Short mmCIF file of C-alpha atoms and ligand atoms in Angstrom, two decimals:
data_model
loop_
_atom_site.label_atom_id
_atom_site.label_comp_id
_atom_site.label_asym_id
_atom_site.label_seq_id
_atom_site.Cartn_x
_atom_site.Cartn_y
_atom_site.Cartn_z
CA UNK A 1 -0.25 0.09 -0.08
CA UNK A 2 1.04 3.36 -0.90
CA UNK A 3 2.03 5.58 1.91
CA UNK A 4 0.13 8.59 2.78
CA UNK A 5 1.47 11.96 1.22
CA UNK A 6 3.37 13.97 3.17
CA UNK A 7 1.72 17.53 3.90
CA UNK A 8 2.04 20.43 2.86
CA UNK A 9 3.65 19.66 -0.31
CA UNK A 10 5.94 22.27 -1.25
CA UNK A 11 4.69 24.73 -4.02
CA UNK A 12 8.37 25.57 -5.50
CA UNK A 13 11.42 23.07 -5.03
CA UNK A 14 15.15 24.65 -5.66
CA UNK A 15 17.68 22.31 -6.41
CA UNK A 16 21.52 22.91 -6.34
CA UNK A 17 22.66 19.90 -8.31
CA UNK A 18 25.78 19.09 -6.68
CA UNK A 19 28.08 16.03 -6.92
CA UNK A 20 28.05 15.28 -10.47
CA UNK A 21 32.05 15.67 -10.74
CA UNK A 22 32.71 13.70 -7.49
CA UNK A 23 30.12 10.74 -8.52
CA UNK A 24 32.14 10.70 -11.94
CA UNK A 25 35.68 10.39 -10.08
CA UNK A 26 34.76 8.16 -7.73
CA UNK A 27 33.75 5.78 -10.39
CA UNK A 28 37.09 6.46 -12.63
CA UNK A 29 35.25 8.43 -15.34
CA UNK A 30 35.48 11.91 -16.66
CA UNK A 31 33.32 14.36 -15.00
CA UNK A 32 31.13 14.94 -18.31
CA UNK A 33 30.34 11.40 -17.32
CA UNK A 34 29.20 13.04 -14.09
CA UNK A 35 27.14 15.52 -15.32
CA UNK A 36 25.73 12.95 -18.17
CA UNK A 37 24.03 11.03 -15.05
CA UNK A 38 23.15 14.49 -13.99
CA UNK A 39 21.00 15.16 -16.62
CA UNK A 40 18.87 11.43 -15.97
CA UNK A 41 18.28 12.62 -12.40
CA UNK A 42 17.07 15.77 -14.12
CA UNK A 43 14.04 13.65 -15.70
CA UNK A 44 13.69 11.41 -12.35
CA UNK A 45 13.13 14.43 -10.76
CA UNK A 46 10.75 16.22 -13.09
CA UNK A 47 8.43 13.08 -13.04
CA UNK A 48 8.52 12.83 -8.91
CA UNK A 49 7.54 16.36 -8.87
CA UNK A 50 4.97 16.11 -11.09
CA UNK A 51 3.72 12.91 -8.89
CA UNK A 52 3.60 14.72 -5.82
CA UNK A 53 1.97 17.92 -7.31
CA UNK A 54 4.97 20.23 -6.88
CA UNK A 55 4.60 22.84 -9.13
CA UNK A 56 7.59 24.73 -9.68
CA UNK A 57 11.22 23.20 -9.70
CA UNK A 58 14.02 25.44 -10.27
CA UNK A 59 17.42 24.10 -10.96
CA UNK A 60 20.96 25.22 -10.46
CA UNK A 61 22.18 24.14 -13.81
CA UNK A 62 24.64 26.72 -14.69
CA UNK A 63 25.94 29.16 -12.50
CA UNK A 64 27.98 32.78 -13.55
CA UNK A 65 30.92 31.14 -11.57
CA UNK A 66 30.90 27.84 -13.58
CA UNK A 67 32.13 29.63 -16.82
CA UNK A 68 35.90 29.44 -14.89
CA UNK A 69 35.79 25.89 -15.14
CA UNK A 70 37.72 23.95 -17.87
CA UNK A 71 36.74 24.98 -21.88
CA UNK A 72 36.03 21.35 -22.59
CA UNK A 73 33.51 21.31 -19.35
CA UNK A 74 31.70 24.24 -19.88
CA UNK A 75 31.30 23.38 -23.66
CA UNK A 76 30.40 19.79 -22.47
CA UNK A 77 27.59 21.33 -20.39
CA UNK A 78 26.27 23.45 -23.11
CA UNK A 79 26.30 20.19 -25.21
CA UNK A 80 24.31 18.32 -22.68
CA UNK A 81 21.85 21.32 -22.50
CA UNK A 82 20.93 21.06 -25.60
CA UNK A 83 20.63 17.74 -25.93
CA UNK A 84 18.45 17.40 -22.74
CA UNK A 85 16.15 20.42 -24.69
CA UNK A 86 15.76 17.71 -27.73
CA UNK A 87 15.01 14.82 -25.92
CA UNK A 88 12.75 16.06 -23.22
CA UNK A 89 10.82 19.21 -25.22
CA UNK A 90 7.87 16.67 -25.98
CA UNK A 91 7.83 15.70 -22.43
CA UNK A 92 7.34 19.02 -21.50
CA UNK A 93 4.23 19.42 -24.02
CA UNK A 94 2.97 16.21 -22.71
CA UNK A 95 2.84 17.42 -18.88
CA UNK A 96 2.17 20.92 -19.75
CA UNK A 97 5.02 21.94 -18.43
CA UNK A 98 6.46 25.55 -18.94
CA UNK A 99 9.96 26.05 -19.43
CA UNK A 100 11.32 29.50 -17.90
CA UNK A 101 15.32 30.54 -18.22
CA UNK A 102 17.02 32.78 -15.32
CA UNK A 103 20.20 34.06 -15.78
CA UNK A 104 22.54 36.38 -17.92
CA UNK A 105 21.16 35.25 -20.83
CA UNK A 106 23.64 37.06 -22.98
CA UNK A 107 26.48 35.02 -21.66
CA UNK A 108 25.08 31.98 -23.55
CA UNK A 109 25.93 30.74 -26.73
CA UNK A 110 23.65 32.27 -29.56
CA UNK A 111 22.24 29.24 -30.39
CA UNK A 112 21.40 27.91 -27.18
CA UNK A 113 19.63 30.83 -25.93
CA UNK A 114 17.67 30.76 -29.32
CA UNK A 115 16.54 27.04 -28.78
CA UNK A 116 15.97 28.25 -25.01
CA UNK A 117 13.40 30.94 -26.04
CA UNK A 118 11.87 29.00 -29.02
CA UNK A 119 10.94 26.20 -26.23
CA UNK A 120 10.12 29.02 -23.57
CA UNK A 121 7.74 30.84 -26.54
CA UNK A 122 6.29 27.29 -27.21
CA UNK A 123 5.46 26.48 -23.67
CA UNK A 124 4.49 29.69 -22.09
CA UNK A 125 0.91 28.68 -22.85
CA UNK A 126 0.93 25.94 -19.81
CA UNK A 127 -0.05 26.72 -16.18
CA UNK A 128 0.02 23.58 -14.45
CA UNK A 129 3.54 23.60 -13.65
CA UNK A 130 7.15 25.15 -14.65
CA UNK A 131 10.67 24.39 -14.88
CA UNK A 132 13.39 26.81 -14.34
CA UNK A 133 16.72 26.66 -15.23
CA UNK A 134 19.29 28.67 -13.82
CA UNK A 135 21.61 29.46 -16.64
CA UNK A 136 24.79 31.70 -16.27
CA UNK A 137 22.82 32.56 -13.01
CA UNK A 138 24.40 34.20 -9.98
CA UNK A 139 22.17 35.73 -6.89
CA UNK A 140 24.56 38.75 -6.61
CA UNK A 141 24.44 39.66 -10.51
CA UNK A 142 20.54 39.25 -10.76
CA UNK A 143 20.26 41.58 -7.40
CA UNK A 144 22.67 43.79 -9.01
CA UNK A 145 20.71 43.68 -12.35
CA UNK A 146 17.85 45.05 -10.47
CA UNK A 147 19.32 47.69 -8.62
CA UNK A 148 20.81 48.92 -11.93
CA UNK A 149 17.36 49.01 -13.30
CA UNK A 150 15.87 50.82 -10.70
CA UNK A 151 18.95 53.37 -10.59
CA UNK A 152 18.42 54.19 -14.22
CA UNK A 153 14.50 54.58 -13.76
CA UNK A 154 15.40 56.77 -10.87
CA UNK A 155 17.88 59.17 -12.74
CA UNK A 156 15.13 59.17 -15.75
CA UNK A 157 12.88 60.71 -13.10
CA UNK A 158 10.21 57.52 -13.62
CA UNK A 159 10.79 56.39 -10.01
CA UNK A 160 10.96 58.37 -6.93
CA UNK A 161 13.82 57.05 -4.88
CA UNK A 162 11.55 57.15 -1.73
CA UNK A 163 9.24 54.42 -3.37
CA UNK A 164 11.68 51.74 -3.62
CA UNK A 165 11.20 49.19 -1.27
CA UNK A 166 10.90 45.17 -1.26
CA UNK A 167 8.35 44.98 -3.96
CA UNK A 168 10.19 47.38 -6.31
CA UNK A 169 13.48 45.63 -6.27
CA UNK A 170 11.37 42.16 -6.31
CA UNK A 171 9.57 43.01 -9.50
CA UNK A 172 12.89 43.87 -11.18
CA UNK A 173 14.16 40.06 -10.72
CA UNK A 174 14.64 37.96 -13.12
CA UNK A 175 11.03 36.01 -13.00
CA UNK A 176 9.15 38.45 -10.65
CA UNK A 177 6.07 36.24 -10.77
CA UNK A 178 7.90 32.84 -9.83
CA UNK A 179 7.04 32.44 -6.51
CA UNK A 180 9.77 32.51 -3.74
CA UNK A 181 11.09 28.70 -3.15
CA UNK A 182 9.78 26.96 -0.38
CA UNK A 183 12.31 24.42 -0.04
CA UNK A 184 16.07 24.14 -1.26
CA UNK A 185 17.39 21.16 -1.47
CA UNK A 186 21.59 20.77 -1.82
CA UNK A 187 22.88 17.43 -2.94
CA UNK A 188 26.52 15.41 -2.13
CA UNK A 189 26.73 17.10 1.60
CA UNK A 190 27.46 20.68 1.14
CA UNK A 191 25.76 23.31 3.07
CA UNK A 192 26.01 26.60 1.26
CA UNK A 193 23.70 28.51 -0.95
CA UNK A 194 26.53 29.12 -3.45
CA UNK A 195 25.01 32.35 -4.80
CA UNK A 196 22.05 30.80 -5.66
CA UNK A 197 18.31 32.85 -5.71
CA UNK A 198 20.10 34.83 -2.77
CA UNK A 199 16.84 37.02 -2.97
CA UNK A 200 14.16 34.52 -3.24
CA UNK A 201 15.65 32.10 -0.29
CA UNK A 202 14.97 34.48 2.61
CA UNK A 203 12.68 32.19 3.96
CA UNK A 204 13.44 28.97 2.31
CA UNK A 205 13.44 25.94 4.00
CA UNK A 206 17.25 24.26 3.49
CA UNK A 207 18.04 20.85 3.54
CA UNK A 208 21.27 19.18 2.71
CA UNK A 209 21.36 15.50 1.53
CA UNK A 210 24.73 13.37 1.30
CA UNK A 211 23.11 11.48 -1.84
CA UNK A 212 25.27 12.84 -4.94
CA UNK A 213 23.50 14.64 -7.57
CA UNK A 214 23.07 11.33 -10.27
CA UNK A 215 22.21 9.11 -7.43
CA UNK A 216 19.20 11.07 -6.75
CA UNK A 217 16.05 9.73 -7.39
CA UNK A 218 12.31 9.55 -6.58
CA UNK A 219 12.58 8.10 -2.89
CA UNK A 220 15.25 10.84 -2.28
CA UNK A 221 12.59 13.39 -3.37
CA UNK A 222 10.04 12.16 -1.24
CA UNK A 223 12.16 12.04 1.46
CA UNK A 224 12.77 15.76 0.94
CA UNK A 225 9.20 16.08 1.06
CA UNK A 226 8.73 14.31 4.20
CA UNK A 227 11.46 16.21 5.67
CA UNK A 228 10.09 19.79 4.44
CA UNK A 229 6.52 18.41 5.93
CA UNK A 230 8.08 18.46 9.39
CA UNK A 231 9.39 21.78 9.53
CA UNK A 232 7.76 24.68 11.21
CA UNK A 233 8.01 27.83 9.01
CA UNK A 234 7.88 30.94 11.33
CA UNK A 235 8.61 33.81 8.63
CA UNK A 236 9.79 35.42 11.39
CA UNK A 237 6.81 35.34 13.44
CA UNK A 238 5.60 32.89 16.63
CA UNK A 239 4.66 29.26 16.37
CA UNK A 240 1.76 28.29 18.30
CA UNK A 241 3.86 26.79 21.18
CA UNK A 242 6.04 29.87 21.42
CA UNK A 243 4.83 30.76 25.55
CA UNK A 244 3.75 34.18 26.70
CA UNK A 245 5.67 37.12 25.44
CA UNK A 246 6.00 38.92 29.05
C1 LIG B 301 27.95 20.86 -9.79
O1 LIG B 301 28.11 19.71 -9.65
C2 LIG B 301 26.80 20.60 -11.27
C3 LIG B 301 26.99 21.49 -12.28
C4 LIG B 301 27.76 22.50 -12.18
C5 LIG B 301 26.27 21.19 -13.44
C6 LIG B 301 24.91 20.53 -13.24
C7 LIG B 301 24.58 20.14 -14.62
C8 LIG B 301 23.81 18.82 -14.61
C9 LIG B 301 23.36 17.87 -13.76
C10 LIG B 301 23.14 17.87 -15.97
C11 LIG B 301 22.48 19.27 -17.33
C12 LIG B 301 21.46 19.94 -16.71
C13 LIG B 301 20.21 20.01 -17.48
C14 LIG B 301 19.21 20.78 -16.81
C15 LIG B 301 20.18 19.59 -18.33
P1 LIG B 301 30.04 19.64 -9.73
O2 LIG B 301 30.51 19.32 -10.83
O3 LIG B 301 30.26 20.97 -8.99
O4 LIG B 301 30.37 18.44 -8.73
P2 LIG B 301 31.52 18.08 -8.03
O5 LIG B 301 31.52 19.27 -6.85
O6 LIG B 301 31.41 16.61 -7.35
O7 LIG B 301 32.81 18.67 -8.21
#
């Protein structure tokens, strides 16, 4: 008999897919083999997210810092991304999943960016679920870009500096309509955010699992949901068992 669903189910899970390189090295394989295996985990996790009713999945696929990796690895990752898109586009449509990209898109190879833009446009009609790929993404870069927009609008007289509040910043981030993540999962044992969604994760629950990303599967996804269901989110307020204030 199936176990009952953990509740509540997070609306948005963001994942730092770490450990591909270590997974490959442990098997005497080149790092790119680890990334290839990681792309299979992406497929598994998207299926699991669908099964459990998680509407938004955001994946940290390539950071602004990742450009400093050896050219052969960077090229391999870009190739893998294109292969992934080709192999999974029909599944995005079948499952009515909207693809979104967030990051400094102008850094991406032009053909890759065009392909991403084409699929984004073709899936923009879907509202059931969204897959957000962070590509050439950095949290500080994103916040700095929002600050630049605000400064430009203020300098042009279109924005009153006194009106700059949290909503003003949030509305100038890459994908302002995507709700903040409820849960951030990082695989392979690290406990860092590594410049991931710095603004959006202000109140996200953080979960570090020792499982390497290429080994991460539906059971691990469910374990993460179960852990989330045990967390008490207070958003800076008080929980029901806080006791008297004075
Ligand atoms: C971090 O592991 C992972 C990456 C920098 C790339 C993530 C890419 C994928 C999972 C594959 C492609 C993704 C999509 C969406 C098709 P690492 O290389 O830093 O691992 P290590 O810390 O063990 O070296």
